[in-house]
């Protein structure tokens, strides 16, 4: 038996045969060409076909994993139109009189190395994307098929890493677990594992001769057992069966209240990134939507989404939720979410730069368009509006002035709307320290614990180099003290308070949140029923 450890990105136990996935990289030879113009045309034709393939992958991802996770394929389409990338390829074909395949491969390697050497975590991740799009163009040029991984039976996928295009083409019914040598907790593979509710490990040093062997992936312990002995196999199978029973039992909690043994209630809402995620919200019996990330509307478009386009989406989600609360966060781009047509300048530290509400207050017409759409949609359900990255009372006051201007414009045009609740995300230390003042301006607080932890602890949460030692401590004393301060100040000022970051799904801290008096937790839909079970078995006395 071989035992290897890694970092778990999703818990659970899977048992099955291993399928070692080899990278689809094509060996490319340097060939001298006589007809330069014809070779350039070959490249342009291949680029166009690659973009058509990516459009197909986007549509497939849209249906399976929602707009937010499908957006990467639109990013890839745009990257293929990057002037610097194209110019490098064309220059190599012209100056060196070489074949398009070799020019694409060389340019891909050069650009990938350039991105990998950057300090910014977002830009580092573009290294893998450049490799992915370059390999796609090479496959078109060589006539190689763009095949997905296939298997006759469900398998454990083991690989160096998986590109977005590889993960989305998988037959999900044939995947038991993911195990990769590289990647991070925010990689595409990790996101897919969470969406599919299957165990996944990263940072595992595997061997090619594992292919076809029986294995156990234990996402609870962060281990993979290859050719396990009977004792381990029996033990882990018992754990797996217990987990299956728990999932079945959780279904019996649908329709039940989120109330502790001593009578304290809490709302359990869901975080979503697209309209298609609403089905999961309803399936898991969430009490509402605590965070609807509206930026997918901007990420999936090649130009600014119109008021009507936004209105239709907000209206549909409000109607689908049948009167349950839907909290929609206004545009939150910048940092790790870049949109080309916004034409934002390069920043040395985008996480601390021009992003979220700062863009909205600077580009007021874009902001007003979204607010008009949101207010119009309020007539079709129970919509609340939430503003991200707040650091001052003045920002909130300016937001409220703009909101009143939009209301006046709608009234003048005889367009109906409701007065909606407004809230702010508490995700900076500054917002925590002035939460007593902010509470006088808004109806609710929602704590974005991911960014709050990052900014408070001075930790880049997307940097895998910081995962080996627990620097990113969600239960850090500083964070817990801040959470208590936010709850106390919010309630004193008449606000209800919630948590919408990943911390909200932490079972070990649930009792702490209840004791602090949090009114709401907003988590991924799959965590709703497990949290409900925990709440109903908790006593605060």
Tab-separated table of N, CA and C in Angstrom, residues 22-111:
chain	number	residue	atom	x	y	z
A	22	UNK	N	-2.613	12.388	-18.682
A	22	UNK	CA	-1.422	12.998	-19.260
A	22	UNK	C	-1.808	14.299	-19.953
A	23	UNK	N	-0.943	15.282	-19.845
A	23	UNK	CA	-1.194	16.553	-20.511
A	23	UNK	C	-1.331	16.341	-22.008
A	24	UNK	N	-2.250	17.093	-22.617
A	24	UNK	CA	-2.473	16.963	-24.052
A	24	UNK	C	-1.509	17.771	-24.894
A	25	UNK	N	-0.390	18.217	-24.319
A	25	UNK	CA	0.552	19.043	-25.072
A	25	UNK	C	1.074	18.293	-26.292
A	26	UNK	N	1.098	19.000	-27.422
A	26	UNK	CA	1.553	18.413	-28.672
A	26	UNK	C	3.039	18.705	-28.902
A	27	UNK	N	3.844	17.682	-29.267
A	27	UNK	CA	5.233	17.959	-29.619
A	27	UNK	C	5.265	18.755	-30.920
A	28	UNK	N	6.010	19.839	-30.922
A	28	UNK	CA	6.032	20.733	-32.084
A	28	UNK	C	7.452	20.832	-32.631
A	29	UNK	N	7.601	20.623	-33.938
A	29	UNK	CA	8.903	20.735	-34.587
A	29	UNK	C	9.007	22.067	-35.313
A	30	UNK	N	10.207	22.577	-35.352
A	30	UNK	CA	10.478	23.825	-36.101
A	30	UNK	C	10.677	23.464	-37.572
A	31	UNK	N	9.872	24.064	-38.431
A	31	UNK	CA	9.931	23.780	-39.860
A	31	UNK	C	10.056	25.084	-40.643
A	32	UNK	N	10.971	25.108	-41.598
A	32	UNK	CA	11.127	26.287	-42.454
A	32	UNK	C	9.990	26.322	-43.472
A	33	UNK	N	9.392	27.501	-43.686
A	33	UNK	CA	8.306	27.640	-44.651
A	33	UNK	C	8.691	28.639	-45.736
A	34	UNK	N	8.193	28.384	-46.925
A	34	UNK	CA	8.485	29.265	-48.052
A	34	UNK	C	7.432	30.364	-48.196
A	35	UNK	N	6.168	29.975	-48.038
A	35	UNK	CA	5.067	30.920	-48.248
A	35	UNK	C	4.653	31.530	-46.905
A	36	UNK	N	5.227	32.682	-46.591
A	36	UNK	CA	4.982	33.354	-45.298
A	36	UNK	C	3.516	33.764	-45.163
A	37	UNK	N	2.949	34.341	-46.220
A	37	UNK	CA	1.562	34.822	-46.157
A	37	UNK	C	0.591	33.670	-45.909
A	38	UNK	N	0.834	32.542	-46.565
A	38	UNK	CA	-0.040	31.383	-46.363
A	38	UNK	C	0.050	30.879	-44.929
A	39	UNK	N	1.254	30.932	-44.354
A	39	UNK	CA	1.440	30.464	-42.979
A	39	UNK	C	0.727	31.373	-41.985
A	40	UNK	N	0.779	32.680	-42.275
A	40	UNK	CA	0.064	33.623	-41.411
A	40	UNK	C	-1.444	33.375	-41.483
A	41	UNK	N	-1.930	33.076	-42.699
A	41	UNK	CA	-3.360	32.794	-42.853
A	41	UNK	C	-3.736	31.523	-42.109
A	42	UNK	N	-2.849	30.527	-42.120
A	42	UNK	CA	-3.089	29.302	-41.346
A	42	UNK	C	-3.280	29.630	-39.869
A	43	UNK	N	-2.423	30.509	-39.354
A	43	UNK	CA	-2.530	30.887	-37.933
A	43	UNK	C	-3.861	31.581	-37.656
A	44	UNK	N	-4.215	32.586	-38.499
A	44	UNK	CA	-5.445	33.340	-38.258
A	44	UNK	C	-6.673	32.431	-38.325
A	45	UNK	N	-6.669	31.490	-39.249
A	45	UNK	CA	-7.794	30.553	-39.368
A	45	UNK	C	-7.883	29.661	-38.135
A	46	UNK	N	-6.710	29.204	-37.658
A	46	UNK	CA	-6.689	28.349	-36.462
A	46	UNK	C	-7.146	29.121	-35.235
A	47	UNK	N	-6.744	30.380	-35.150
A	47	UNK	CA	-7.160	31.217	-34.017
A	47	UNK	C	-8.680	31.382	-34.001
A	48	UNK	N	-9.256	31.615	-35.160
A	48	UNK	CA	-10.708	31.776	-35.259
A	48	UNK	C	-11.429	30.494	-34.845
A	49	UNK	N	-10.928	29.358	-35.318
A	49	UNK	CA	-11.557	28.090	-34.968
A	49	UNK	C	-11.420	27.805	-33.474
A	50	UNK	N	-10.261	28.140	-32.899
A	50	UNK	CA	-10.050	27.950	-31.464
A	50	UNK	C	-11.046	28.781	-30.660
A	51	UNK	N	-11.302	30.008	-31.129
A	51	UNK	CA	-12.271	30.862	-30.428
A	51	UNK	C	-13.682	30.301	-30.531
A	52	UNK	N	-14.002	29.685	-31.669
A	52	UNK	CA	-15.314	29.047	-31.822
A	52	UNK	C	-15.451	27.876	-30.848
A	53	UNK	N	-14.360	27.100	-30.692
A	53	UNK	CA	-14.378	25.991	-29.738
A	53	UNK	C	-14.580	26.504	-28.317
A	54	UNK	N	-13.913	27.598	-27.992
A	54	UNK	CA	-14.024	28.174	-26.648
A	54	UNK	C	-15.432	28.694	-26.392
A	55	UNK	N	-16.074	29.217	-27.431
A	55	UNK	CA	-17.462	29.663	-27.292
A	55	UNK	C	-18.349	28.464	-26.950
A	56	UNK	N	-18.083	27.320	-27.604
A	56	UNK	CA	-18.836	26.109	-27.297
A	56	UNK	C	-18.607	25.645	-25.870
A	57	UNK	N	-17.360	25.749	-25.394
A	57	UNK	CA	-17.035	25.371	-24.014
A	57	UNK	C	-17.711	26.317	-23.025
A	58	UNK	N	-17.779	27.605	-23.388
A	58	UNK	CA	-18.451	28.574	-22.527
A	58	UNK	C	-19.922	28.200	-22.361
A	59	UNK	N	-20.585	27.875	-23.475
A	59	UNK	CA	-22.003	27.511	-23.419
A	59	UNK	C	-22.210	26.260	-22.563
A	60	UNK	N	-21.308	25.296	-22.685
A	60	UNK	CA	-21.402	24.060	-21.896
A	60	UNK	C	-21.194	24.368	-20.411
A	61	UNK	N	-20.188	25.190	-20.118
A	61	UNK	CA	-19.903	25.547	-18.728
A	61	UNK	C	-21.040	26.361	-18.127
A	62	UNK	N	-21.634	27.216	-18.943
A	62	UNK	CA	-22.745	28.057	-18.483
A	62	UNK	C	-23.877	27.193	-17.958
A	63	UNK	N	-24.173	26.126	-18.690
A	63	UNK	CA	-25.272	25.240	-18.299
A	63	UNK	C	-24.924	24.385	-17.088
A	64	UNK	N	-23.631	24.066	-16.930
A	64	UNK	CA	-23.240	23.102	-15.888
A	64	UNK	C	-22.770	23.750	-14.587
A	65	UNK	N	-22.010	24.843	-14.701
A	65	UNK	CA	-21.411	25.408	-13.486
A	65	UNK	C	-21.690	26.895	-13.297
A	66	UNK	N	-22.543	27.489	-14.162
A	66	UNK	CA	-22.934	28.878	-13.954
A	66	UNK	C	-22.000	29.878	-14.603
A	67	UNK	N	-22.491	31.130	-14.710
A	67	UNK	CA	-21.757	32.168	-15.419
A	67	UNK	C	-20.395	32.481	-14.813
A	68	UNK	N	-20.345	32.552	-13.479
A	68	UNK	CA	-19.087	32.952	-12.831
A	68	UNK	C	-17.951	32.005	-13.187
A	69	UNK	N	-18.231	30.697	-13.167
A	69	UNK	CA	-17.192	29.719	-13.461
A	69	UNK	C	-16.990	29.519	-14.954
A	70	UNK	N	-17.985	29.881	-15.757
A	70	UNK	CA	-17.846	29.770	-17.213
A	70	UNK	C	-17.047	30.934	-17.788
A	71	UNK	N	-16.941	32.029	-17.031
A	71	UNK	CA	-16.318	33.255	-17.536
A	71	UNK	C	-14.880	33.044	-18.011
A	72	UNK	N	-14.192	32.035	-17.476
A	72	UNK	CA	-12.803	31.804	-17.859
A	72	UNK	C	-12.678	31.558	-19.354
A	73	UNK	N	-13.714	30.954	-19.969
A	73	UNK	CA	-13.636	30.660	-21.405
A	73	UNK	C	-13.838	31.915	-22.248
A	74	UNK	N	-14.531	32.884	-21.709
A	74	UNK	CA	-14.596	34.178	-22.393
A	74	UNK	C	-13.258	34.899	-22.263
A	75	UNK	N	-12.637	34.761	-21.100
A	75	UNK	CA	-11.305	35.345	-20.909
A	75	UNK	C	-10.331	34.744	-21.917
A	76	UNK	N	-10.418	33.424	-22.122
A	76	UNK	CA	-9.531	32.762	-23.084
A	76	UNK	C	-9.781	33.263	-24.508
A	77	UNK	N	-11.041	33.484	-24.848
A	77	UNK	CA	-11.339	34.024	-26.180
A	77	UNK	C	-10.705	35.397	-26.356
A	78	UNK	N	-10.777	36.222	-25.325
A	78	UNK	CA	-10.193	37.564	-25.398
A	78	UNK	C	-8.669	37.511	-25.444
A	79	UNK	N	-8.094	36.555	-24.718
A	79	UNK	CA	-6.639	36.428	-24.719
A	79	UNK	C	-6.120	36.087	-26.113
A	80	UNK	N	-6.895	35.335	-26.881
A	80	UNK	CA	-6.486	35.001	-28.251
A	80	UNK	C	-6.509	36.220	-29.169
A	81	UNK	N	-7.161	37.280	-28.733
A	81	UNK	CA	-7.189	38.529	-29.511
A	81	UNK	C	-6.184	39.551	-28.994
A	82	UNK	N	-5.383	39.158	-28.009
A	82	UNK	CA	-4.414	40.085	-27.436
A	82	UNK	C	-3.392	40.505	-28.496
A	83	UNK	N	-3.218	41.798	-28.676
A	83	UNK	CA	-2.325	42.317	-29.722
A	83	UNK	C	-0.892	41.845	-29.556
A	84	UNK	N	-0.387	41.894	-28.333
A	84	UNK	CA	1.008	41.497	-28.094
A	84	UNK	C	1.224	40.021	-28.425
A	85	UNK	N	0.267	39.203	-28.056
A	85	UNK	CA	0.355	37.755	-28.312
A	85	UNK	C	0.368	37.488	-29.817
A	86	UNK	N	-0.566	38.118	-30.530
A	86	UNK	CA	-0.656	37.919	-31.984
A	86	UNK	C	0.581	38.462	-32.686
A	87	UNK	N	1.007	39.660	-32.290
A	87	UNK	CA	2.174	40.274	-32.935
A	87	UNK	C	3.427	39.429	-32.760
A	88	UNK	N	3.573	38.817	-31.590
A	88	UNK	CA	4.741	37.969	-31.353
A	88	UNK	C	4.750	36.775	-32.300
A	89	UNK	N	3.586	36.152	-32.472
A	89	UNK	CA	3.481	34.990	-33.358
A	89	UNK	C	3.749	35.378	-34.809
A	90	UNK	N	3.112	36.442	-35.251
A	90	UNK	CA	3.285	36.895	-36.643
A	90	UNK	C	4.728	37.304	-36.906
A	91	UNK	N	5.336	37.995	-35.939
A	91	UNK	CA	6.735	38.426	-36.097
A	91	UNK	C	7.660	37.218	-36.255
A	92	UNK	N	7.433	36.163	-35.491
A	92	UNK	CA	8.268	34.974	-35.583
A	92	UNK	C	8.105	34.288	-36.941
A	93	UNK	N	6.857	34.223	-37.408
A	93	UNK	CA	6.614	33.602	-38.723
A	93	UNK	C	7.332	34.392	-39.821
A	94	UNK	N	7.240	35.727	-39.746
A	94	UNK	CA	7.809	36.579	-40.790
A	94	UNK	C	9.334	36.634	-40.726
A	95	UNK	N	9.856	36.874	-39.512
A	95	UNK	CA	11.306	37.097	-39.399
A	95	UNK	C	12.116	35.810	-39.457
A	96	UNK	N	11.547	34.705	-38.954
A	96	UNK	CA	12.304	33.455	-38.917
A	96	UNK	C	11.852	32.450	-39.986
A	97	UNK	N	10.777	32.819	-40.720
A	97	UNK	CA	10.259	31.955	-41.782
A	97	UNK	C	9.977	30.541	-41.248
A	98	UNK	N	9.230	30.504	-40.157
A	98	UNK	CA	8.942	29.221	-39.510
A	98	UNK	C	7.454	28.927	-39.530
A	99	UNK	N	7.127	27.678	-39.258
A	99	UNK	CA	5.732	27.238	-39.251
A	99	UNK	C	4.956	27.849	-38.084
A	100	UNK	N	3.641	27.984	-38.284
A	100	UNK	CA	2.779	28.623	-37.286
A	100	UNK	C	2.779	27.861	-35.975
A	101	UNK	N	2.808	26.507	-36.047
A	101	UNK	CA	2.795	25.706	-34.822
A	101	UNK	C	3.946	26.083	-33.897
A	102	UNK	N	5.134	26.195	-34.478
A	102	UNK	CA	6.312	26.497	-33.667
A	102	UNK	C	6.248	27.926	-33.117
A	103	UNK	N	5.738	28.851	-33.926
A	103	UNK	CA	5.614	30.240	-33.475
A	103	UNK	C	4.632	30.357	-32.317
A	104	UNK	N	3.521	29.621	-32.401
A	104	UNK	CA	2.529	29.644	-31.323
A	104	UNK	C	3.104	29.020	-30.057
A	105	UNK	N	3.780	27.865	-30.226
A	105	UNK	CA	4.360	27.180	-29.062
A	105	UNK	C	5.404	28.049	-28.377
A	106	UNK	N	6.277	28.678	-29.148
A	106	UNK	CA	7.338	29.518	-28.573
A	106	UNK	C	6.755	30.744	-27.883
A	107	UNK	N	5.786	31.372	-28.543
A	107	UNK	CA	5.152	32.554	-27.942
A	107	UNK	C	4.420	32.167	-26.661
A	108	UNK	N	3.710	31.026	-26.691
A	108	UNK	CA	3.014	30.563	-25.497
A	108	UNK	C	3.961	30.343	-24.331
A	109	UNK	N	5.092	29.705	-24.600
A	109	UNK	CA	6.079	29.461	-23.549
A	109	UNK	C	6.647	30.762	-23.005
A	110	UNK	N	6.957	31.696	-23.916
A	110	UNK	CA	7.527	32.986	-23.490
A	110	UNK	C	6.558	33.780	-22.627
A	111	UNK	N	5.319	33.852	-23.076
A	111	UNK	CA	4.318	34.617	-22.327
A	111	UNK	C	3.996	33.935	-20.992
